[in-house]
mmCIF file with all atom_site columns, C-alpha atoms in Angstrom:
data_model
loop_
_atom_site.group_PDB
_atom_site.id
_atom_site.type_symbol
_atom_site.label_atom_id
_atom_site.label_alt_id
_atom_site.label_comp_id
_atom_site.label_asym_id
_atom_site.label_entity_id
_atom_site.label_seq_id
_atom_site.pdbx_PDB_ins_code
_atom_site.Cartn_x
_atom_site.Cartn_y
_atom_site.Cartn_z
_atom_site.occupancy
_atom_site.B_iso_or_equiv
_atom_site.pdbx_formal_charge
_atom_site.auth_seq_id
_atom_site.auth_comp_id
_atom_site.auth_asym_id
_atom_site.auth_atom_id
_atom_site.pdbx_PDB_model_num
ATOM 1   C CA . GLU N 1 1   ? 104.019 19.613  -73.406  1.00 0.00 ? 1   GLU N CA 1
ATOM 2   C CA . ILE N 1 2   ? 103.805 20.186  -76.970  1.00 0.00 ? 2   ILE N CA 1
ATOM 3   C CA . VAL N 1 3   ? 100.697 18.268  -78.351  1.00 0.00 ? 3   VAL N CA 1
ATOM 4   C CA . LEU N 1 4   ? 100.685 17.807  -82.175  1.00 0.00 ? 4   LEU N CA 1
ATOM 5   C CA . THR N 1 5   ? 97.150  17.424  -83.869  1.00 0.00 ? 5   THR N CA 1
ATOM 6   C CA . GLN N 1 6   ? 96.891  16.161  -87.353  1.00 0.00 ? 6   GLN N CA 1
ATOM 7   C CA . SER N 1 7   ? 94.094  16.983  -89.847  1.00 0.00 ? 7   SER N CA 1
ATOM 8   C CA . PRO N 1 8   ? 92.102  15.515  -91.274  1.00 0.00 ? 8   PRO N CA 1
ATOM 9   C CA . GLY N 1 9   ? 91.943  12.260  -89.847  1.00 0.00 ? 9   GLY N CA 1
ATOM 10  C CA . THR N 1 10  ? 91.318  10.566  -93.068  1.00 0.00 ? 10  THR N CA 1
ATOM 11  C CA . LEU N 1 11  ? 91.884  12.051  -96.502  1.00 0.00 ? 11  LEU N CA 1
ATOM 12  C CA . SER N 1 12  ? 90.283  10.156  -99.476  1.00 0.00 ? 12  SER N CA 1
ATOM 13  C CA . LEU N 1 13  ? 91.776  10.839  -102.857 1.00 0.00 ? 13  LEU N CA 1
ATOM 14  C CA . SER N 1 14  ? 92.224  9.436   -106.229 1.00 0.00 ? 14  SER N CA 1
ATOM 15  C CA . PRO N 1 15  ? 96.040  8.328   -107.422 1.00 0.00 ? 15  PRO N CA 1
ATOM 16  C CA . GLY N 1 16  ? 97.366  11.414  -109.212 1.00 0.00 ? 16  GLY N CA 1
ATOM 17  C CA . GLU N 1 17  ? 95.884  14.039  -107.024 1.00 0.00 ? 17  GLU N CA 1
ATOM 18  C CA . ARG N 1 18  ? 97.707  16.226  -104.623 1.00 0.00 ? 18  ARG N CA 1
ATOM 19  C CA . ALA N 1 19  ? 97.303  15.281  -100.914 1.00 0.00 ? 19  ALA N CA 1
ATOM 20  C CA . THR N 1 20  ? 97.876  18.183  -98.306  1.00 0.00 ? 20  THR N CA 1
ATOM 21  C CA . LEU N 1 21  ? 98.337  16.732  -94.732  1.00 0.00 ? 21  LEU N CA 1
ATOM 22  C CA . SER N 1 22  ? 98.399  19.195  -91.696  1.00 0.00 ? 22  SER N CA 1
ATOM 23  C CA . CYS N 1 23  ? 100.109 18.980  -88.239  1.00 0.00 ? 23  CYS N CA 1
ATOM 24  C CA . ARG N 1 24  ? 99.410  21.545  -85.778  1.00 0.00 ? 24  ARG N CA 1
ATOM 25  C CA . ALA N 1 25  ? 101.516 22.092  -82.540  1.00 0.00 ? 25  ALA N CA 1
ATOM 26  C CA . SER N 1 26  ? 100.051 23.481  -79.344  1.00 0.00 ? 26  SER N CA 1
ATOM 27  C CA . GLN N 1 27  ? 102.681 25.896  -79.239  1.00 0.00 ? 27  GLN N CA 1
ATOM 28  C CA . THR N 1 28  ? 105.580 27.443  -81.287  1.00 0.00 ? 28  THR N CA 1
ATOM 29  C CA . MET N 1 29  ? 108.320 25.137  -82.038  1.00 0.00 ? 29  MET N CA 1
ATOM 30  C CA . SER N 1 30  ? 111.259 24.980  -84.196  1.00 0.00 ? 30  SER N CA 1
ATOM 31  C CA . SER N 1 31  ? 110.957 23.795  -87.466  1.00 0.00 ? 31  SER N CA 1
ATOM 32  C CA . ARG N 1 32  ? 114.296 21.690  -87.310  1.00 0.00 ? 32  ARG N CA 1
ATOM 33  C CA . TYR N 1 33  ? 111.911 19.869  -84.428  1.00 0.00 ? 33  TYR N CA 1
ATOM 34  C CA . LEU N 1 34  ? 109.475 18.596  -86.553  1.00 0.00 ? 34  LEU N CA 1
ATOM 35  C CA . HIS N 1 35  ? 109.579 15.325  -88.614  1.00 0.00 ? 35  HIS N CA 1
ATOM 36  C CA . TRP N 1 36  ? 107.034 13.022  -90.796  1.00 0.00 ? 36  TRP N CA 1
ATOM 37  C CA . TYR N 1 37  ? 106.749 9.175   -91.254  1.00 0.00 ? 37  TYR N CA 1
ATOM 38  C CA . GLN N 1 38  ? 104.643 6.780   -93.563  1.00 0.00 ? 38  GLN N CA 1
ATOM 39  C CA . GLN N 1 39  ? 103.473 3.656   -92.117  1.00 0.00 ? 39  GLN N CA 1
ATOM 40  C CA . LYS N 1 40  ? 101.858 1.057   -94.451  1.00 0.00 ? 40  LYS N CA 1
ATOM 41  C CA . PRO N 1 41  ? 99.819  -1.768  -92.959  1.00 0.00 ? 41  PRO N CA 1
ATOM 42  C CA . GLY N 1 42  ? 101.772 -4.432  -91.289  1.00 0.00 ? 42  GLY N CA 1
ATOM 43  C CA . GLN N 1 43  ? 104.939 -2.522  -91.770  1.00 0.00 ? 43  GLN N CA 1
ATOM 44  C CA . ALA N 1 44  ? 107.250 -0.204  -89.662  1.00 0.00 ? 44  ALA N CA 1
ATOM 45  C CA . PRO N 1 45  ? 107.057 3.428   -90.187  1.00 0.00 ? 45  PRO N CA 1
ATOM 46  C CA . ARG N 1 46  ? 109.503 4.883   -92.534  1.00 0.00 ? 46  ARG N CA 1
ATOM 47  C CA . LEU N 1 47  ? 111.050 8.601   -92.150  1.00 0.00 ? 47  LEU N CA 1
ATOM 48  C CA . LEU N 1 48  ? 110.016 10.744  -94.983  1.00 0.00 ? 48  LEU N CA 1
ATOM 49  C CA . ILE N 1 49  ? 110.890 14.428  -94.020  1.00 0.00 ? 49  ILE N CA 1
ATOM 50  C CA . TYR N 1 50  ? 113.030 15.797  -91.146  1.00 0.00 ? 50  TYR N CA 1
ATOM 51  C CA . GLY N 1 51  ? 113.369 19.223  -90.264  1.00 0.00 ? 51  GLY N CA 1
ATOM 52  C CA . ALA N 1 52  ? 109.926 20.128  -91.427  1.00 0.00 ? 52  ALA N CA 1
ATOM 53  C CA . SER N 1 53  ? 111.376 20.284  -95.020  1.00 0.00 ? 53  SER N CA 1
ATOM 54  C CA . ARG N 1 54  ? 114.274 18.002  -95.583  1.00 0.00 ? 54  ARG N CA 1
ATOM 55  C CA . ARG N 1 55  ? 113.604 14.559  -97.449  1.00 0.00 ? 55  ARG N CA 1
ATOM 56  C CA . ALA N 1 56  ? 115.232 11.677  -95.937  1.00 0.00 ? 56  ALA N CA 1
ATOM 57  C CA . ASN N 1 57  ? 117.467 9.477   -98.061  1.00 0.00 ? 57  ASN N CA 1
ATOM 58  C CA . GLY N 1 58  ? 115.704 7.769   -100.813 1.00 0.00 ? 58  GLY N CA 1
ATOM 59  C CA . ILE N 1 59  ? 112.448 9.600   -100.609 1.00 0.00 ? 59  ILE N CA 1
ATOM 60  C CA . PRO N 1 60  ? 110.852 10.759  -103.967 1.00 0.00 ? 60  PRO N CA 1
ATOM 61  C CA . ASP N 1 61  ? 110.604 14.600  -104.600 1.00 0.00 ? 61  ASP N CA 1
ATOM 62  C CA . ARG N 1 62  ? 106.830 14.422  -104.901 1.00 0.00 ? 62  ARG N CA 1
ATOM 63  C CA . PHE N 1 63  ? 106.933 14.392  -100.996 1.00 0.00 ? 63  PHE N CA 1
ATOM 64  C CA . SER N 1 64  ? 107.679 18.035  -99.791  1.00 0.00 ? 64  SER N CA 1
ATOM 65  C CA . GLY N 1 65  ? 107.061 19.283  -96.184  1.00 0.00 ? 65  GLY N CA 1
ATOM 66  C CA . SER N 1 66  ? 106.868 23.131  -95.214  1.00 0.00 ? 66  SER N CA 1
ATOM 67  C CA . GLY N 1 67  ? 105.892 25.121  -92.165  1.00 0.00 ? 67  GLY N CA 1
ATOM 68  C CA . SER N 1 68  ? 106.927 27.066  -89.321  1.00 0.00 ? 68  SER N CA 1
ATOM 69  C CA . GLY N 1 69  ? 105.792 28.137  -85.896  1.00 0.00 ? 69  GLY N CA 1
ATOM 70  C CA . THR N 1 70  ? 103.031 25.915  -85.204  1.00 0.00 ? 70  THR N CA 1
ATOM 71  C CA . ASP N 1 71  ? 101.482 25.058  -88.506  1.00 0.00 ? 71  ASP N CA 1
ATOM 72  C CA . PHE N 1 72  ? 103.350 22.321  -90.616  1.00 0.00 ? 72  PHE N CA 1
ATOM 73  C CA . THR N 1 73  ? 102.046 20.641  -93.790  1.00 0.00 ? 73  THR N CA 1
ATOM 74  C CA . LEU N 1 74  ? 103.174 17.593  -95.700  1.00 0.00 ? 74  LEU N CA 1
ATOM 75  C CA . THR N 1 75  ? 102.413 17.624  -99.365  1.00 0.00 ? 75  THR N CA 1
ATOM 76  C CA . ILE N 1 76  ? 102.403 14.875  -101.684 1.00 0.00 ? 76  ILE N CA 1
ATOM 77  C CA . SER N 1 77  ? 102.380 16.491  -105.415 1.00 0.00 ? 77  SER N CA 1
ATOM 78  C CA . SER N 1 78  ? 100.795 13.613  -107.436 1.00 0.00 ? 78  SER N CA 1
ATOM 79  C CA . LEU N 1 79  ? 99.523  10.343  -105.289 1.00 0.00 ? 79  LEU N CA 1
ATOM 80  C CA . GLU N 1 80  ? 100.955 7.413   -106.507 1.00 0.00 ? 80  GLU N CA 1
ATOM 81  C CA . PRO N 1 81  ? 99.346  3.717   -105.560 1.00 0.00 ? 81  PRO N CA 1
ATOM 82  C CA . GLU N 1 82  ? 101.921 2.968   -103.025 1.00 0.00 ? 82  GLU N CA 1
ATOM 83  C CA . ASP N 1 83  ? 101.579 6.229   -101.333 1.00 0.00 ? 83  ASP N CA 1
ATOM 84  C CA . PHE N 1 84  ? 98.306  5.241   -99.492  1.00 0.00 ? 84  PHE N CA 1
ATOM 85  C CA . ALA N 1 85  ? 99.241  4.880   -95.823  1.00 0.00 ? 85  ALA N CA 1
ATOM 86  C CA . VAL N 1 86  ? 98.750  6.510   -92.679  1.00 0.00 ? 86  VAL N CA 1
ATOM 87  C CA . TYR N 1 87  ? 101.153 9.575   -92.019  1.00 0.00 ? 87  TYR N CA 1
ATOM 88  C CA . TYR N 1 88  ? 102.519 10.723  -88.641  1.00 0.00 ? 88  TYR N CA 1
ATOM 89  C CA . CYS N 1 89  ? 104.430 13.746  -87.743  1.00 0.00 ? 89  CYS N CA 1
ATOM 90  C CA . GLN N 1 90  ? 106.596 13.890  -84.573  1.00 0.00 ? 90  GLN N CA 1
ATOM 91  C CA . GLN N 1 91  ? 108.085 16.746  -82.375  1.00 0.00 ? 91  GLN N CA 1
ATOM 92  C CA . TYR N 1 92  ? 111.219 16.669  -80.055  1.00 0.00 ? 92  TYR N CA 1
ATOM 93  C CA . GLY N 1 93  ? 110.629 18.672  -76.900  1.00 0.00 ? 93  GLY N CA 1
ATOM 94  C CA . SER N 1 94  ? 112.237 18.934  -73.493  1.00 0.00 ? 94  SER N CA 1
ATOM 95  C CA . SER N 1 95  ? 109.407 17.377  -71.580  1.00 0.00 ? 95  SER N CA 1
ATOM 96  C CA . PRO N 1 96  ? 108.600 14.787  -72.591  1.00 0.00 ? 96  PRO N CA 1
ATOM 97  C CA . PRO N 1 97  ? 111.403 14.353  -75.232  1.00 0.00 ? 97  PRO N CA 1
ATOM 98  C CA . GLN N 1 98  ? 109.405 13.274  -78.194  1.00 0.00 ? 98  GLN N CA 1
ATOM 99  C CA . THR N 1 99  ? 105.529 12.917  -79.234  1.00 0.00 ? 99  THR N CA 1
ATOM 100 C CA . PHE N 1 100 ? 103.968 11.805  -82.206  1.00 0.00 ? 100 PHE N CA 1
ATOM 101 C CA . GLY N 1 101 ? 100.476 13.177  -83.846  1.00 0.00 ? 101 GLY N CA 1
ATOM 102 C CA . GLN N 1 102 ? 97.733  10.770  -84.010  1.00 0.00 ? 102 GLN N CA 1
ATOM 103 C CA . GLY N 1 103 ? 97.992  10.043  -87.709  1.00 0.00 ? 103 GLY N CA 1
ATOM 104 C CA . THR N 1 104 ? 96.232  10.737  -90.974  1.00 0.00 ? 104 THR N CA 1
ATOM 105 C CA . LYS N 1 105 ? 95.082  8.179   -93.011  1.00 0.00 ? 105 LYS N CA 1
ATOM 106 C CA . VAL N 1 106 ? 95.200  8.770   -97.209  1.00 0.00 ? 106 VAL N CA 1
ATOM 107 C CA . GLU N 1 107 ? 92.709  6.161   -98.675  1.00 0.00 ? 107 GLU N CA 1
ATOM 108 C CA . ILE N 1 108 ? 91.804  5.578   -102.162 1.00 0.00 ? 108 ILE N CA 1
ATOM 109 C CA . LYS N 1 109 ? 88.602  7.326   -102.723 1.00 0.00 ? 109 LYS N CA 1
ATOM 110 C CA . GLN F 2 1   ? 123.424 -1.975  -94.129  1.00 0.00 ? 1   GLN F CA 1
ATOM 111 C CA . VAL F 2 2   ? 121.835 -0.779  -90.971  1.00 0.00 ? 2   VAL F CA 1
ATOM 112 C CA . THR F 2 3   ? 119.426 -3.365  -89.422  1.00 0.00 ? 3   THR F CA 1
ATOM 113 C CA . LEU F 2 4   ? 117.536 -3.795  -86.131  1.00 0.00 ? 4   LEU F CA 1
ATOM 114 C CA . ARG F 2 5   ? 115.660 -6.598  -84.782  1.00 0.00 ? 5   ARG F CA 1
ATOM 115 C CA . GLU F 2 6   ? 113.506 -6.702  -81.520  1.00 0.00 ? 6   GLU F CA 1
ATOM 116 C CA . SER F 2 7   ? 113.035 -9.955  -79.574  1.00 0.00 ? 7   SER F CA 1
ATOM 117 C CA . GLY F 2 8   ? 111.119 -10.923 -76.487  1.00 0.00 ? 8   GLY F CA 1
ATOM 118 C CA . PRO F 2 9   ? 107.994 -12.641 -75.073  1.00 0.00 ? 9   PRO F CA 1
ATOM 119 C CA . ALA F 2 10  ? 105.010 -12.610 -77.096  1.00 0.00 ? 10  ALA F CA 1
ATOM 120 C CA . LEU F 2 11  ? 102.643 -12.950 -74.223  1.00 0.00 ? 11  LEU F CA 1
ATOM 121 C CA . VAL F 2 12  ? 103.191 -11.522 -70.777  1.00 0.00 ? 12  VAL F CA 1
ATOM 122 C CA . LYS F 2 13  ? 100.819 -11.720 -67.816  1.00 0.00 ? 13  LYS F CA 1
ATOM 123 C CA . PRO F 2 14  ? 99.528  -8.554  -66.153  1.00 0.00 ? 14  PRO F CA 1
ATOM 124 C CA . THR F 2 15  ? 102.203 -7.642  -63.355  1.00 0.00 ? 15  THR F CA 1
ATOM 125 C CA . GLN F 2 16  ? 104.849 -9.031  -64.987  1.00 0.00 ? 16  GLN F CA 1
ATOM 126 C CA . THR F 2 17  ? 107.986 -7.489  -66.130  1.00 0.00 ? 17  THR F CA 1
ATOM 127 C CA . LEU F 2 18  ? 108.721 -7.224  -69.953  1.00 0.00 ? 18  LEU F CA 1
ATOM 128 C CA . THR F 2 19  ? 112.174 -7.408  -71.250  1.00 0.00 ? 19  THR F CA 1
ATOM 129 C CA . LEU F 2 20  ? 112.869 -6.726  -74.847  1.00 0.00 ? 20  LEU F CA 1
ATOM 130 C CA . THR F 2 21  ? 116.029 -6.637  -76.788  1.00 0.00 ? 21  THR F CA 1
ATOM 131 C CA . CYS F 2 22  ? 117.056 -5.029  -79.812  1.00 0.00 ? 22  CYS F CA 1
ATOM 132 C CA . ASN F 2 23  ? 119.793 -6.419  -81.566  1.00 0.00 ? 23  ASN F CA 1
ATOM 133 C CA . PHE F 2 24  ? 121.278 -3.964  -84.345  1.00 0.00 ? 24  PHE F CA 1
ATOM 134 C CA . SER F 2 25  ? 124.270 -3.968  -86.783  1.00 0.00 ? 25  SER F CA 1
ATOM 135 C CA . GLY F 2 26  ? 125.607 -1.450  -89.193  1.00 0.00 ? 26  GLY F CA 1
ATOM 136 C CA . PHE F 2 27  ? 126.485 1.447   -86.893  1.00 0.00 ? 27  PHE F CA 1
ATOM 137 C CA . SER F 2 28  ? 128.186 1.587   -83.443  1.00 0.00 ? 28  SER F CA 1
ATOM 138 C CA . LEU F 2 29  ? 126.299 3.307   -80.405  1.00 0.00 ? 29  LEU F CA 1
ATOM 139 C CA . THR F 2 30  ? 129.157 5.143   -79.528  1.00 0.00 ? 30  THR F CA 1
ATOM 140 C CA . THR F 2 31  ? 129.472 7.188   -82.446  1.00 0.00 ? 31  THR F CA 1
ATOM 141 C CA . ARG F 2 32  ? 128.455 10.570  -81.888  1.00 0.00 ? 32  ARG F CA 1
ATOM 142 C CA . ALA F 2 33  ? 124.928 11.297  -83.020  1.00 0.00 ? 33  ALA F CA 1
ATOM 143 C CA . MET F 2 34  ? 123.852 7.663   -82.704  1.00 0.00 ? 34  MET F CA 1
ATOM 144 C CA . CYS F 2 35  ? 120.993 6.795   -80.346  1.00 0.00 ? 35  CYS F CA 1
ATOM 145 C CA . VAL F 2 36  ? 118.477 3.878   -80.330  1.00 0.00 ? 36  VAL F CA 1
ATOM 146 C CA . SER F 2 37  ? 114.900 4.498   -79.378  1.00 0.00 ? 37  SER F CA 1
ATOM 147 C CA . TRP F 2 38  ? 111.612 2.101   -78.713  1.00 0.00 ? 38  TRP F CA 1
ATOM 148 C CA . ILE F 2 39  ? 108.341 3.339   -79.749  1.00 0.00 ? 39  ILE F CA 1
ATOM 149 C CA . ARG F 2 40  ? 105.275 1.445   -79.270  1.00 0.00 ? 40  ARG F CA 1
ATOM 150 C CA . GLN F 2 41  ? 102.002 1.119   -81.256  1.00 0.00 ? 41  GLN F CA 1
ATOM 151 C CA . PRO F 2 42  ? 98.629  -0.563  -79.809  1.00 0.00 ? 42  PRO F CA 1
ATOM 152 C CA . PRO F 2 43  ? 96.745  -2.340  -82.325  1.00 0.00 ? 43  PRO F CA 1
ATOM 153 C CA . GLY F 2 44  ? 94.936  0.457   -84.755  1.00 0.00 ? 44  GLY F CA 1
ATOM 154 C CA . LYS F 2 45  ? 96.548  3.356   -82.834  1.00 0.00 ? 45  LYS F CA 1
ATOM 155 C CA . ALA F 2 46  ? 99.039  5.848   -83.010  1.00 0.00 ? 46  ALA F CA 1
ATOM 156 C CA . LEU F 2 47  ? 102.682 5.666   -82.305  1.00 0.00 ? 47  LEU F CA 1
ATOM 157 C CA . GLU F 2 48  ? 103.939 6.220   -78.751  1.00 0.00 ? 48  GLU F CA 1
ATOM 158 C CA . TRP F 2 49  ? 107.444 7.016   -78.373  1.00 0.00 ? 49  TRP F CA 1
ATOM 159 C CA . LEU F 2 50  ? 108.851 5.130   -74.765  1.00 0.00 ? 50  LEU F CA 1
ATOM 160 C CA . ALA F 2 51  ? 112.583 5.760   -74.524  1.00 0.00 ? 51  ALA F CA 1
ATOM 161 C CA . ARG F 2 52  ? 115.802 6.701   -75.964  1.00 0.00 ? 52  ARG F CA 1
ATOM 162 C CA . ILE F 2 53  ? 119.507 6.077   -75.143  1.00 0.00 ? 53  ILE F CA 1
ATOM 163 C CA . ASP F 2 54  ? 122.217 8.028   -76.734  1.00 0.00 ? 54  ASP F CA 1
ATOM 164 C CA . TRP F 2 55  ? 126.123 7.459   -77.691  1.00 0.00 ? 55  TRP F CA 1
ATOM 165 C CA . ASP F 2 56  ? 127.267 9.115   -74.752  1.00 0.00 ? 56  ASP F CA 1
ATOM 166 C CA . ASP F 2 57  ? 125.041 6.734   -72.469  1.00 0.00 ? 57  ASP F CA 1
ATOM 167 C CA . ASP F 2 58  ? 122.273 9.411   -71.557  1.00 0.00 ? 58  ASP F CA 1
ATOM 168 C CA . LYS F 2 59  ? 118.947 8.062   -71.277  1.00 0.00 ? 59  LYS F CA 1
ATOM 169 C CA . TYR F 2 60  ? 115.750 9.579   -71.846  1.00 0.00 ? 60  TYR F CA 1
ATOM 170 C CA . TYR F 2 61  ? 112.211 8.450   -70.951  1.00 0.00 ? 61  TYR F CA 1
ATOM 171 C CA . SER F 2 62  ? 108.410 9.129   -71.716  1.00 0.00 ? 62  SER F CA 1
ATOM 172 C CA . THR F 2 63  ? 106.883 11.282  -69.325  1.00 0.00 ? 63  THR F CA 1
ATOM 173 C CA . SER F 2 64  ? 104.015 9.356   -68.651  1.00 0.00 ? 64  SER F CA 1
ATOM 174 C CA . LEU F 2 65  ? 105.846 5.872   -68.246  1.00 0.00 ? 65  LEU F CA 1
ATOM 175 C CA . ARG F 2 66  ? 109.189 6.900   -66.882  1.00 0.00 ? 66  ARG F CA 1
ATOM 176 C CA . THR F 2 67  ? 108.644 5.116   -63.539  1.00 0.00 ? 67  THR F CA 1
ATOM 177 C CA . ARG F 2 68  ? 108.117 1.834   -65.220  1.00 0.00 ? 68  ARG F CA 1
ATOM 178 C CA . LEU F 2 69  ? 110.809 1.678   -67.855  1.00 0.00 ? 69  LEU F CA 1
ATOM 179 C CA . THR F 2 70  ? 114.634 1.266   -67.717  1.00 0.00 ? 70  THR F CA 1
ATOM 180 C CA . ILE F 2 71  ? 116.692 1.272   -71.186  1.00 0.00 ? 71  ILE F CA 1
ATOM 181 C CA . SER F 2 72  ? 120.287 0.142   -70.930  1.00 0.00 ? 72  SER F CA 1
ATOM 182 C CA . ARG F 2 73  ? 122.783 -1.069  -73.985  1.00 0.00 ? 73  ARG F CA 1
ATOM 183 C CA . ASP F 2 74  ? 125.573 -3.558  -74.185  1.00 0.00 ? 74  ASP F CA 1
ATOM 184 C CA . THR F 2 75  ? 127.939 -1.936  -76.743  1.00 0.00 ? 75  THR F CA 1
ATOM 185 C CA . SER F 2 76  ? 129.931 -4.909  -77.175  1.00 0.00 ? 76  SER F CA 1
ATOM 186 C CA . LYS F 2 77  ? 127.035 -7.061  -78.293  1.00 0.00 ? 77  LYS F CA 1
ATOM 187 C CA . ASN F 2 78  ? 125.170 -3.954  -80.107  1.00 0.00 ? 78  ASN F CA 1
ATOM 188 C CA . GLN F 2 79  ? 122.472 -4.617  -77.965  1.00 0.00 ? 79  GLN F CA 1
ATOM 189 C CA . VAL F 2 80  ? 119.856 -2.191  -76.366  1.00 0.00 ? 80  VAL F CA 1
ATOM 190 C CA . VAL F 2 81  ? 117.246 -3.791  -73.501  1.00 0.00 ? 81  VAL F CA 1
ATOM 191 C CA . LEU F 2 82  ? 114.208 -2.151  -72.470  1.00 0.00 ? 82  LEU F CA 1
ATOM 192 C CA . THR F 2 83  ? 112.570 -3.280  -69.279  1.00 0.00 ? 83  THR F CA 1
ATOM 193 C CA . MET F 2 84  ? 109.186 -2.210  -68.548  1.00 0.00 ? 84  MET F CA 1
ATOM 194 C CA . THR F 2 85  ? 107.308 -3.313  -64.974  1.00 0.00 ? 85  THR F CA 1
ATOM 195 C CA . ASN F 2 86  ? 104.024 -3.861  -63.784  1.00 0.00 ? 86  ASN F CA 1
ATOM 196 C CA . MET F 2 87  ? 102.517 -4.723  -67.494  1.00 0.00 ? 87  MET F CA 1
ATOM 197 C CA . ASP F 2 88  ? 98.898  -4.106  -68.087  1.00 0.00 ? 88  ASP F CA 1
ATOM 198 C CA . PRO F 2 89  ? 96.752  -5.229  -70.611  1.00 0.00 ? 89  PRO F CA 1
ATOM 199 C CA . ALA F 2 90  ? 96.649  -1.550  -71.996  1.00 0.00 ? 90  ALA F CA 1
ATOM 200 C CA . ASP F 2 91  ? 100.318 -2.355  -72.683  1.00 0.00 ? 91  ASP F CA 1
ATOM 201 C CA . THR F 2 92  ? 99.534  -4.820  -75.442  1.00 0.00 ? 92  THR F CA 1
ATOM 202 C CA . ALA F 2 93  ? 101.174 -3.389  -78.651  1.00 0.00 ? 93  ALA F CA 1
ATOM 203 C CA . THR F 2 94  ? 104.042 -3.705  -81.270  1.00 0.00 ? 94  THR F CA 1
ATOM 204 C CA . TYR F 2 95  ? 107.107 -2.720  -79.790  1.00 0.00 ? 95  TYR F CA 1
ATOM 205 C CA . TYR F 2 96  ? 109.550 -1.357  -82.224  1.00 0.00 ? 96  TYR F CA 1
ATOM 206 C CA . CYS F 2 97  ? 113.469 -0.412  -81.812  1.00 0.00 ? 97  CYS F CA 1
ATOM 207 C CA . ALA F 2 98  ? 114.718 2.495   -84.195  1.00 0.00 ? 98  ALA F CA 1
ATOM 208 C CA . ARG F 2 99  ? 118.064 3.798   -84.786  1.00 0.00 ? 99  ARG F CA 1
ATOM 209 C CA . THR F 2 100 ? 117.911 7.518   -83.975  1.00 0.00 ? 100 THR F CA 1
ATOM 210 C CA . ILE F 2 101 ? 119.870 10.280  -85.408  1.00 0.00 ? 101 ILE F CA 1
ATOM 211 C CA . TYR F 2 102 ? 120.572 13.314  -83.306  1.00 0.00 ? 102 TYR F CA 1
ATOM 212 C CA . ASP F 2 103 ? 122.430 16.038  -85.164  1.00 0.00 ? 103 ASP F CA 1
ATOM 213 C CA . ASP F 2 104 ? 121.936 19.327  -86.101  1.00 0.00 ? 104 ASP F CA 1
ATOM 214 C CA . TYR F 2 105 ? 117.984 18.388  -86.337  1.00 0.00 ? 105 TYR F CA 1
ATOM 215 C CA . ALA F 2 106 ? 116.067 16.797  -83.733  1.00 0.00 ? 106 ALA F CA 1
ATOM 216 C CA . PRO F 2 107 ? 116.170 13.242  -83.124  1.00 0.00 ? 107 PRO F CA 1
ATOM 217 C CA . ARG F 2 108 ? 114.811 11.422  -85.927  1.00 0.00 ? 108 ARG F CA 1
ATOM 218 C CA . HIS F 2 109 ? 114.223 7.546   -86.559  1.00 0.00 ? 109 HIS F CA 1
ATOM 219 C CA . ASP F 2 110 ? 115.645 6.651   -89.539  1.00 0.00 ? 110 ASP F CA 1
ATOM 220 C CA . TYR F 2 111 ? 115.910 2.895   -89.498  1.00 0.00 ? 111 TYR F CA 1
ATOM 221 C CA . TRP F 2 112 ? 113.279 0.676   -87.862  1.00 0.00 ? 112 TRP F CA 1
ATOM 222 C CA . GLY F 2 113 ? 113.139 -2.851  -86.905  1.00 0.00 ? 113 GLY F CA 1
ATOM 223 C CA . GLN F 2 114 ? 110.015 -5.018  -88.142  1.00 0.00 ? 114 GLN F CA 1
ATOM 224 C CA . GLY F 2 115 ? 108.255 -4.802  -84.272  1.00 0.00 ? 115 GLY F CA 1
ATOM 225 C CA . THR F 2 116 ? 107.240 -7.333  -82.038  1.00 0.00 ? 116 THR F CA 1
ATOM 226 C CA . LEU F 2 117 ? 103.896 -7.895  -81.013  1.00 0.00 ? 117 LEU F CA 1
ATOM 227 C CA . VAL F 2 118 ? 103.359 -8.341  -77.161  1.00 0.00 ? 118 VAL F CA 1
ATOM 228 C CA . THR F 2 119 ? 100.300 -9.123  -75.506  1.00 0.00 ? 119 THR F CA 1
ATOM 229 C CA . VAL F 2 120 ? 99.382  -8.632  -72.014  1.00 0.00 ? 120 VAL F CA 1
ATOM 230 C CA . SER F 2 121 ? 96.655  -11.257 -70.794  1.00 0.00 ? 121 SER F CA 1
ATOM 231 C CA . SER F 2 122 ? 96.083  -13.557 -67.998  1.00 0.00 ? 122 SER F CA 1
#
């Protein structure tokens, strides 16, 4: 079973700053199997990035994903007020078929 | 326009069986690469994937919950149903259904319902 560990747990930043979120897998995995979601309070999650680096439909280009092997990163180049939220990575595997990381909260400093 | 909506009881008693229905529109669950998943989120906690049903009626379950879960579909009604047996207070959560795309990339949830909060309490 692949376990995803996200860090930091909370990231305190100001609007306009760059956010770098980490998702580390417990074993090597294909980058095609790593996705990122954003969740705002009281809302359902939203798909941001799939296959580690591909932006989903309608996602602004300030969001980017990278990584391979066991280390993956979500970068928000310049935080907008609406970007303060919780971010989850998700992986696909064989058993169990899917797992999520525990989330990183990006909060206003 | 893709939409999904969950429905079911807001309150269930311990040991009871939970039945949740996902009504969807804007896509067909018989089209290749289309799937529907159930995901839950306890209050203040992380997302937990539960189950998935695919366009070819293949079904997949969370390893830790597989003995308690059953996912099924009615393609004529555009519905997916999840049952979870032997409910416990630890199962209190918001339950989401989501459209899941499974193409050249790993299954990803691109549209979500608004979620339904299920509380387990006597």
